[in-house]
């Protein structure tokens, strides 16, 4: 019997950012393939950049890796994960953000108060786990909580105090307008597409997110701290969205379509959850951006696909390169959110390339196949007879 050409993955499963949108990561498979098919410390190129964990694994295994990347969020994910920050470092950076003042009180306190509820048994004011909404209603129908005082827990109908706290956000149209304007470009009509993405947030969630990215803009901090905060908030942007079913289930959003019954998560809790998400995967390496090309192994160079021929003309870049292709999921939700979240957290200029694609809402199989062909065409001129593709 012929052996099956299958490489098993490692036993460990990792938490990592934006996991429900990205192609799955199977640890160890790429390293095993490179050990079997590549020379020691050979160069490796990822022309798709669909899941940064694979490029980080290859670099950590001792290779010089080149990653094509046009998505600012995935670029941020690559750069931040490569530094291997500890949980305490993320907490310190986020504390700087939450310690800022908002209308005379600490931002952290403001967010906490928005997600408080009353225990139905002991009457203590406690943090809610979140609120349950029905798609056709303009306010939540139920609240989920676990009382730390008396142990009462479960799902309860919202009361007048819950709705009163919801009204504390004030003029929700003002925050929606700010979130919209952050994304609009001159000479590009994408307003209706951004507005469509904003419908995936409750007024309270959008209120908090706008305050968070406005506050981040004003901070006088190091680039490392800014990147860490933006990284945490990219995950919070997902956790704060309404694309979470109730009851909870394993769900990978492909379209910007609200569930019939959805769960609004407590954003204060979401921030803590996001920090843990960014500290589970620990494969570190040096990261540069083209035209700076690393001269040693255990490194990663990020480039734009249109620069690929210039990249390999450079005398420091090798033509003896192997390739691995992790196919992205055809996902309107992620591509739209990538543009919007990048504009919110990294600025309109950084997000411009992604924002320009928002007018394309019909990401059909024909378009997806054409995109894959364009990717493979871009690497064809630099391949030689010794190149191998995984």
Tab-separated table of C-alpha atoms in Angstrom:
chain	number	residue	atom	x	y	z
A	1	UNK	CA	0.000	0.000	0.000
A	2	UNK	CA	1.297	3.440	-0.931
A	3	UNK	CA	1.713	5.870	1.975
A	4	UNK	CA	-0.883	8.627	2.101
A	5	UNK	CA	0.693	12.027	1.254
A	6	UNK	CA	-0.769	13.698	4.300
A	7	UNK	CA	1.023	15.788	6.901
A	8	UNK	CA	-0.723	15.720	10.289
A	9	UNK	CA	-0.897	18.926	12.282
A	10	UNK	CA	0.303	19.437	15.812
A	11	UNK	CA	-2.020	18.601	18.664
A	12	UNK	CA	-2.252	22.109	20.064
A	13	UNK	CA	-4.956	24.512	18.906
A	14	UNK	CA	-4.247	28.224	19.272
A	15	UNK	CA	-6.428	31.200	19.956
A	16	UNK	CA	-5.546	34.042	17.638
A	17	UNK	CA	-7.118	37.304	16.405
A	18	UNK	CA	-9.887	37.340	13.785
A	19	UNK	CA	-9.921	33.546	13.849
A	20	UNK	CA	-13.480	33.118	12.651
A	21	UNK	CA	-12.722	35.003	9.420
A	22	UNK	CA	-9.370	33.489	8.470
A	23	UNK	CA	-8.536	30.127	6.907
A	24	UNK	CA	-7.779	27.619	9.679
A	25	UNK	CA	-4.269	27.337	11.045
A	26	UNK	CA	-2.820	23.836	11.478
A	27	UNK	CA	0.378	24.121	13.464
A	28	UNK	CA	3.498	22.315	12.317
A	29	UNK	CA	2.319	21.323	8.835
A	30	UNK	CA	4.273	24.002	6.987
A	31	UNK	CA	7.428	23.389	9.018
A	32	UNK	CA	7.226	19.651	8.286
A	33	UNK	CA	6.763	20.278	4.560
A	34	UNK	CA	9.716	22.677	4.463
A	35	UNK	CA	11.894	20.164	6.319
A	36	UNK	CA	11.052	17.512	3.726
A	37	UNK	CA	11.166	19.638	0.576
A	38	UNK	CA	13.317	22.679	1.207
A	39	UNK	CA	16.989	23.146	1.800
A	40	UNK	CA	18.032	24.279	5.244
A	41	UNK	CA	17.099	27.912	5.858
A	42	UNK	CA	15.731	28.329	2.321
A	43	UNK	CA	13.683	31.389	1.400
A	44	UNK	CA	9.902	31.026	1.536
A	45	UNK	CA	7.246	33.184	-0.120
A	46	UNK	CA	3.574	33.492	0.810
A	47	UNK	CA	1.873	35.216	-2.160
A	48	UNK	CA	-1.557	35.392	-0.513
A	49	UNK	CA	-0.957	36.376	3.095
A	50	UNK	CA	-4.320	34.924	4.090
A	51	UNK	CA	-3.283	33.784	7.576
A	52	UNK	CA	-0.175	35.395	9.111
A	53	UNK	CA	0.373	32.498	11.517
A	54	UNK	CA	1.826	30.371	8.709
A	55	UNK	CA	4.420	32.982	7.753
A	56	UNK	CA	5.353	33.459	11.394
A	57	UNK	CA	5.747	29.705	11.839
A	58	UNK	CA	8.045	29.486	8.807
A	59	UNK	CA	10.167	32.420	9.972
A	60	UNK	CA	10.390	31.039	13.494
A	61	UNK	CA	11.532	27.702	12.045
A	62	UNK	CA	14.628	29.393	10.619
A	63	UNK	CA	13.619	30.653	7.178
A	64	UNK	CA	13.637	34.046	5.539
A	65	UNK	CA	9.998	34.597	4.603
A	66	UNK	CA	8.383	37.049	2.198
A	67	UNK	CA	4.687	37.793	2.710
A	68	UNK	CA	2.523	39.614	0.162
A	69	UNK	CA	0.033	41.724	2.075
A	70	UNK	CA	-2.496	44.395	1.120
A	71	UNK	CA	-4.838	44.091	4.101
A	72	UNK	CA	-3.744	46.592	6.801
A	73	UNK	CA	-5.338	44.493	9.554
A	74	UNK	CA	-3.429	41.353	8.602
A	75	UNK	CA	-0.250	43.390	8.280
A	76	UNK	CA	-0.823	44.743	11.796
A	77	UNK	CA	-1.528	41.213	13.008
A	78	UNK	CA	1.744	39.975	11.504
A	79	UNK	CA	3.836	42.780	12.974
A	80	UNK	CA	2.337	42.621	16.467
A	81	UNK	CA	2.347	38.823	16.812
A	82	UNK	CA	5.961	38.725	15.600
A	83	UNK	CA	7.044	40.789	18.606
A	84	UNK	CA	5.664	38.222	21.071
A	85	UNK	CA	4.342	40.803	23.536
A	86	UNK	CA	3.370	39.462	26.952
A	87	UNK	CA	-0.109	39.843	28.397
A	88	UNK	CA	1.177	42.411	30.887
A	89	UNK	CA	2.457	44.604	28.039
A	90	UNK	CA	-0.933	44.603	26.331
A	91	UNK	CA	-2.662	45.343	29.625
A	92	UNK	CA	-0.345	48.273	30.285
A	93	UNK	CA	-0.963	49.730	26.817
A	94	UNK	CA	-4.741	49.315	27.080
A	95	UNK	CA	-4.695	50.874	30.554
A	96	UNK	CA	-3.231	54.036	29.014
A	97	UNK	CA	-6.234	54.192	26.686
A	98	UNK	CA	-8.901	53.426	29.287
A	99	UNK	CA	-7.361	55.807	31.808
A	100	UNK	CA	-8.119	58.809	29.585
A	101	UNK	CA	-10.951	61.130	30.569
A	102	UNK	CA	-14.306	61.174	28.846
A	103	UNK	CA	-16.694	63.981	29.850
A	104	UNK	CA	-15.198	64.286	33.326
A	105	UNK	CA	-14.809	60.584	34.118
A	106	UNK	CA	-12.382	57.842	33.230
A	107	UNK	CA	-13.185	56.132	29.947
A	108	UNK	CA	-13.041	52.732	31.649
A	109	UNK	CA	-15.712	53.812	34.149
A	110	UNK	CA	-17.921	55.170	31.360
A	111	UNK	CA	-17.818	51.839	29.510
A	112	UNK	CA	-18.455	49.878	32.713
A	113	UNK	CA	-21.572	51.906	33.511
A	114	UNK	CA	-23.016	51.394	30.030
A	115	UNK	CA	-23.002	47.616	30.534
A	116	UNK	CA	-24.278	47.432	34.099
A	117	UNK	CA	-27.516	45.809	35.143
A	118	UNK	CA	-29.378	45.028	38.344
A	119	UNK	CA	-29.342	41.552	39.861
A	120	UNK	CA	-32.959	40.432	39.906
A	121	UNK	CA	-32.458	38.651	43.242
A	122	UNK	CA	-30.161	40.714	45.499
A	123	UNK	CA	-30.669	44.037	43.613
A	124	UNK	CA	-26.924	44.746	43.423
A	125	UNK	CA	-25.596	46.685	40.434
A	126	UNK	CA	-23.385	44.266	38.511
A	127	UNK	CA	-21.746	43.977	35.074
A	128	UNK	CA	-23.864	42.245	32.461
A	129	UNK	CA	-22.349	39.582	30.250
A	130	UNK	CA	-24.332	41.122	27.420
A	131	UNK	CA	-27.744	41.801	25.962
A	132	UNK	CA	-29.949	39.748	23.657
A	133	UNK	CA	-31.557	41.526	20.707
A	134	UNK	CA	-34.164	40.470	18.201
A	135	UNK	CA	-33.390	41.638	14.702
A	136	UNK	CA	-36.599	43.600	14.156
A	137	UNK	CA	-36.542	45.472	17.494
A	138	UNK	CA	-34.853	48.788	18.354
A	139	UNK	CA	-33.908	47.801	21.907
A	140	UNK	CA	-32.679	44.632	23.635
A	141	UNK	CA	-35.205	42.138	24.951
A	142	UNK	CA	-33.098	40.304	27.550
A	143	UNK	CA	-29.957	40.621	29.636
A	144	UNK	CA	-27.510	37.861	30.585
A	145	UNK	CA	-25.637	38.132	33.881
A	146	UNK	CA	-23.869	36.195	36.625
A	147	UNK	CA	-24.155	37.930	39.984
A	148	UNK	CA	-20.848	37.828	41.916
A	149	UNK	CA	-22.709	38.567	45.173
A	150	UNK	CA	-25.575	36.080	45.416
A	151	UNK	CA	-24.789	33.697	42.566
A	152	UNK	CA	-27.971	34.413	40.596
A	153	UNK	CA	-27.404	33.883	36.880
A	154	UNK	CA	-29.208	33.373	33.621
A	155	UNK	CA	-31.328	35.264	31.126
A	156	UNK	CA	-33.762	37.901	32.342
A	157	UNK	CA	-36.026	40.388	30.619
A	158	UNK	CA	-34.567	43.893	30.486
A	159	UNK	CA	-36.106	46.387	32.902
A	160	UNK	CA	-36.514	50.152	32.908
A	161	UNK	CA	-33.045	50.690	34.382
A	162	UNK	CA	-31.441	48.684	31.571
A	163	UNK	CA	-33.194	50.798	28.955
A	164	UNK	CA	-32.339	54.003	30.831
A	165	UNK	CA	-28.641	53.100	30.720
A	166	UNK	CA	-28.957	52.483	27.010
A	167	UNK	CA	-30.259	56.031	26.574
A	168	UNK	CA	-27.119	57.414	28.279
A	169	UNK	CA	-25.245	57.281	24.989
A	170	UNK	CA	-27.088	60.422	23.882
A	171	UNK	CA	-27.311	61.278	20.191
A	172	UNK	CA	-26.445	57.989	18.501
A	173	UNK	CA	-26.654	59.625	15.058
A	174	UNK	CA	-23.620	61.757	15.909
A	175	UNK	CA	-21.468	58.708	16.633
A	176	UNK	CA	-22.744	56.902	13.558
A	177	UNK	CA	-21.832	59.951	11.472
A	178	UNK	CA	-18.318	60.002	12.946
A	179	UNK	CA	-17.846	56.300	12.201
A	180	UNK	CA	-19.050	56.904	8.635
A	181	UNK	CA	-16.941	59.991	7.934
A	182	UNK	CA	-13.830	58.185	9.120
A	183	UNK	CA	-14.176	55.872	6.107
A	184	UNK	CA	-15.324	58.115	3.246
A	185	UNK	CA	-12.948	58.981	0.407
A	186	UNK	CA	-13.031	61.824	-2.079
A	187	UNK	CA	-14.181	60.858	-5.587
A	188	UNK	CA	-15.212	57.388	-4.411
A	189	UNK	CA	-18.859	56.666	-3.648
A	190	UNK	CA	-18.737	54.066	-0.895
A	191	UNK	CA	-21.106	55.677	1.623
A	192	UNK	CA	-23.923	53.156	1.277
A	193	UNK	CA	-21.468	50.280	1.698
A	194	UNK	CA	-20.002	51.737	4.889
A	195	UNK	CA	-23.511	52.439	6.208
A	196	UNK	CA	-24.391	48.817	5.522
A	197	UNK	CA	-21.423	47.711	7.643
A	198	UNK	CA	-22.497	50.059	10.452
A	199	UNK	CA	-25.877	48.311	10.687
A	200	UNK	CA	-23.923	45.406	12.189
A	201	UNK	CA	-23.464	47.396	15.412
A	202	UNK	CA	-25.932	48.384	18.097
A	203	UNK	CA	-26.016	52.115	18.984
A	204	UNK	CA	-24.248	51.405	22.297
A	205	UNK	CA	-21.475	49.348	20.700
A	206	UNK	CA	-20.860	51.963	18.011
A	207	UNK	CA	-20.830	54.705	20.657
A	208	UNK	CA	-18.067	52.918	22.569
A	209	UNK	CA	-15.994	52.062	19.495
A	210	UNK	CA	-16.053	55.650	18.220
A	211	UNK	CA	-14.919	56.924	21.623
A	212	UNK	CA	-12.127	54.336	21.675
A	213	UNK	CA	-10.670	55.180	18.274
A	214	UNK	CA	-11.088	58.926	18.849
A	215	UNK	CA	-9.203	58.573	22.127
A	216	UNK	CA	-6.481	56.500	20.464
A	217	UNK	CA	-5.971	59.316	17.936
A	218	UNK	CA	-5.166	61.781	20.713
A	219	UNK	CA	-2.681	59.655	22.642
A	220	UNK	CA	0.976	60.693	22.717
A	221	UNK	CA	2.533	57.235	22.953
A	222	UNK	CA	5.208	55.108	21.309
A	223	UNK	CA	4.548	53.330	18.016
A	224	UNK	CA	4.763	49.959	19.790
A	225	UNK	CA	2.074	50.982	22.280
A	226	UNK	CA	-0.122	52.373	19.506
A	227	UNK	CA	0.207	49.152	17.527
A	228	UNK	CA	-0.657	47.031	20.570
A	229	UNK	CA	-3.756	49.117	21.318
A	230	UNK	CA	-4.871	49.047	17.673
A	231	UNK	CA	-4.334	45.276	17.631
A	232	UNK	CA	-6.522	44.770	20.704
A	233	UNK	CA	-9.206	47.072	19.309
A	234	UNK	CA	-9.279	45.196	15.991
A	235	UNK	CA	-10.449	42.118	17.890
A	236	UNK	CA	-12.802	44.249	19.999
A	237	UNK	CA	-14.385	45.593	16.793
A	238	UNK	CA	-15.362	42.027	15.954
A	239	UNK	CA	-16.490	41.095	19.462
A	240	UNK	CA	-18.598	44.281	19.614
A	241	UNK	CA	-20.438	43.521	16.378
A	242	UNK	CA	-23.923	42.035	16.225
A	243	UNK	CA	-22.795	39.025	14.175
A	244	UNK	CA	-22.985	36.729	17.208
A	245	UNK	CA	-25.864	34.283	17.372
A	246	UNK	CA	-27.910	33.659	20.469
A	247	UNK	CA	-27.757	30.956	21.679
A	248	UNK	CA	-24.055	30.966	20.888
A	249	UNK	CA	-22.811	28.633	18.179
A	250	UNK	CA	-19.730	28.145	16.051
A	251	UNK	CA	-20.308	30.680	13.306
A	252	UNK	CA	-18.069	32.040	10.551
A	253	UNK	CA	-19.692	35.175	9.085
A	254	UNK	CA	-19.495	35.408	5.302
A	255	UNK	CA	-22.122	38.090	4.721
A	256	UNK	CA	-23.096	41.233	6.627
A	257	UNK	CA	-26.412	39.763	7.679
A	258	UNK	CA	-27.711	40.033	11.243
A	259	UNK	CA	-28.900	36.827	12.924
A	260	UNK	CA	-32.600	36.731	13.814
A	261	UNK	CA	-31.562	36.783	17.488
A	262	UNK	CA	-28.111	38.147	18.307
A	263	UNK	CA	-25.943	38.904	21.323
A	264	UNK	CA	-24.455	42.294	22.168
A	265	UNK	CA	-21.328	41.581	24.204
A	266	UNK	CA	-20.126	43.700	27.103
A	267	UNK	CA	-17.228	45.608	25.522
A	268	UNK	CA	-15.371	45.917	28.825
A	269	UNK	CA	-15.293	42.111	28.992
A	270	UNK	CA	-14.451	41.981	25.280
A	271	UNK	CA	-11.276	44.011	25.844
A	272	UNK	CA	-10.000	41.497	28.406
A	273	UNK	CA	-10.908	38.628	26.091
A	274	UNK	CA	-9.103	40.298	23.189
A	275	UNK	CA	-5.885	40.617	25.193
A	276	UNK	CA	-5.850	36.855	25.847
A	277	UNK	CA	-6.451	36.239	22.141
A	278	UNK	CA	-3.283	38.132	21.228
A	279	UNK	CA	-0.989	36.294	23.663
A	280	UNK	CA	-1.631	32.598	22.978
A	281	UNK	CA	0.397	32.238	19.770
A	282	UNK	CA	4.112	32.880	20.399
A	283	UNK	CA	6.278	32.532	17.291
A	284	UNK	CA	8.559	35.553	17.101
A	285	UNK	CA	10.821	36.882	14.351
A	286	UNK	CA	12.217	40.102	12.913
A	287	UNK	CA	9.839	41.919	10.537
A	288	UNK	CA	10.761	44.414	7.840
A	289	UNK	CA	8.849	46.063	4.999
A	290	UNK	CA	10.070	46.240	1.407
A	291	UNK	CA	12.343	47.845	0.208
A	292	UNK	CA	14.188	46.833	3.388
A	293	UNK	CA	15.089	43.176	2.854
A	294	UNK	CA	16.362	41.079	5.763
A	295	UNK	CA	19.799	39.606	5.255
A	296	UNK	CA	19.474	36.751	7.715
A	297	UNK	CA	17.135	33.890	8.571
A	298	UNK	CA	14.385	33.883	11.213
A	299	UNK	CA	12.974	36.978	9.527
A	300	UNK	CA	9.948	38.155	7.580
A	301	UNK	CA	9.620	40.804	4.873
A	302	UNK	CA	6.181	42.233	4.053
A	303	UNK	CA	5.634	43.555	0.539
A	304	UNK	CA	2.890	44.572	-1.863
A	305	UNK	CA	2.247	42.001	-4.579
A	306	UNK	CA	2.859	44.571	-7.340
A	307	UNK	CA	6.417	44.945	-5.993
A	308	UNK	CA	7.257	41.273	-6.376
A	309	UNK	CA	9.532	41.569	-9.427
A	310	UNK	CA	11.426	44.476	-7.852
A	311	UNK	CA	11.755	42.390	-4.708
A	312	UNK	CA	13.537	39.563	-6.508
A	313	UNK	CA	15.665	41.806	-8.697
A	314	UNK	CA	17.356	43.030	-5.537
A	315	UNK	CA	20.667	41.267	-5.004
A	316	UNK	CA	19.743	40.530	-1.396
A	317	UNK	CA	16.689	38.507	-2.412
A	318	UNK	CA	17.044	34.925	-3.491
A	319	UNK	CA	15.481	33.255	-6.520
A	320	UNK	CA	15.884	29.845	-4.880
A	321	UNK	CA	12.546	30.223	-3.166
A	322	UNK	CA	9.731	27.865	-2.175
A	323	UNK	CA	6.092	28.905	-2.028
A	324	UNK	CA	3.096	28.065	0.113
A	325	UNK	CA	-0.448	29.112	-0.662
A	326	UNK	CA	-3.114	29.278	2.023
A	327	UNK	CA	-6.323	30.169	0.225
A	328	UNK	CA	-8.440	32.914	1.797
A	329	UNK	CA	-12.104	32.378	2.486
A	330	UNK	CA	-14.351	34.208	-0.015
A	331	UNK	CA	-15.785	36.472	2.636
A	332	UNK	CA	-17.657	39.717	2.029
A	333	UNK	CA	-18.014	40.318	5.769
A	334	UNK	CA	-14.285	40.183	6.506
A	335	UNK	CA	-13.204	42.206	3.471
A	336	UNK	CA	-15.729	44.927	4.286
A	337	UNK	CA	-14.875	44.975	7.987
A	338	UNK	CA	-11.152	45.020	7.138
A	339	UNK	CA	-11.637	48.287	5.266
A	340	UNK	CA	-13.813	49.867	7.956
A	341	UNK	CA	-11.765	48.731	10.962
A	342	UNK	CA	-8.503	49.743	9.267
A	343	UNK	CA	-9.871	53.244	8.677
A	344	UNK	CA	-11.053	53.504	12.286
A	345	UNK	CA	-7.870	52.234	13.919
A	346	UNK	CA	-5.054	53.001	11.485
A	347	UNK	CA	-6.366	56.007	9.592
A	348	UNK	CA	-8.030	56.660	6.268
A	349	UNK	CA	-4.736	56.897	4.367
A	350	UNK	CA	-3.591	53.450	5.504
A	351	UNK	CA	-6.994	51.951	4.683
A	352	UNK	CA	-7.420	53.666	1.311
A	353	UNK	CA	-6.628	50.603	-0.777
A	354	UNK	CA	-9.182	48.465	1.067
A	355	UNK	CA	-11.786	51.244	1.130
A	356	UNK	CA	-11.577	51.585	-2.647
A	357	UNK	CA	-12.747	47.984	-2.993
A	358	UNK	CA	-15.932	48.505	-0.966
A	359	UNK	CA	-17.948	49.316	-4.072
A	360	UNK	CA	-17.535	45.657	-4.999
A	361	UNK	CA	-20.150	43.908	-2.895
A	362	UNK	CA	-20.668	40.921	-5.172
A	363	UNK	CA	-17.651	38.833	-4.305
A	364	UNK	CA	-18.730	35.884	-6.445
A	365	UNK	CA	-16.783	32.798	-7.408
A	366	UNK	CA	-15.820	34.301	-10.770
A	367	UNK	CA	-14.244	37.312	-9.042
A	368	UNK	CA	-12.555	35.031	-6.494
A	369	UNK	CA	-11.099	32.801	-9.235
A	370	UNK	CA	-9.806	35.862	-11.084
A	371	UNK	CA	-8.152	37.132	-7.897
A	372	UNK	CA	-6.399	33.780	-7.419
A	373	UNK	CA	-5.240	33.779	-11.043
A	374	UNK	CA	-3.820	37.283	-10.608
A	375	UNK	CA	-1.906	36.098	-7.556
A	376	UNK	CA	-0.400	33.107	-9.346
A	377	UNK	CA	0.417	35.202	-12.415
A	378	UNK	CA	2.377	37.580	-10.182
A	379	UNK	CA	4.776	34.858	-9.005
A	380	UNK	CA	5.147	33.033	-12.324
A	381	UNK	CA	7.962	35.297	-13.654
A	382	UNK	CA	10.152	34.691	-10.596
A	383	UNK	CA	9.733	30.918	-10.358
A	384	UNK	CA	12.376	28.526	-11.642
A	385	UNK	CA	12.667	24.774	-12.122
A	386	UNK	CA	13.773	24.258	-8.531
A	387	UNK	CA	10.804	26.067	-7.008
A	388	UNK	CA	8.276	24.040	-5.062
A	389	UNK	CA	4.736	25.023	-4.094
A	390	UNK	CA	2.740	23.782	-1.112
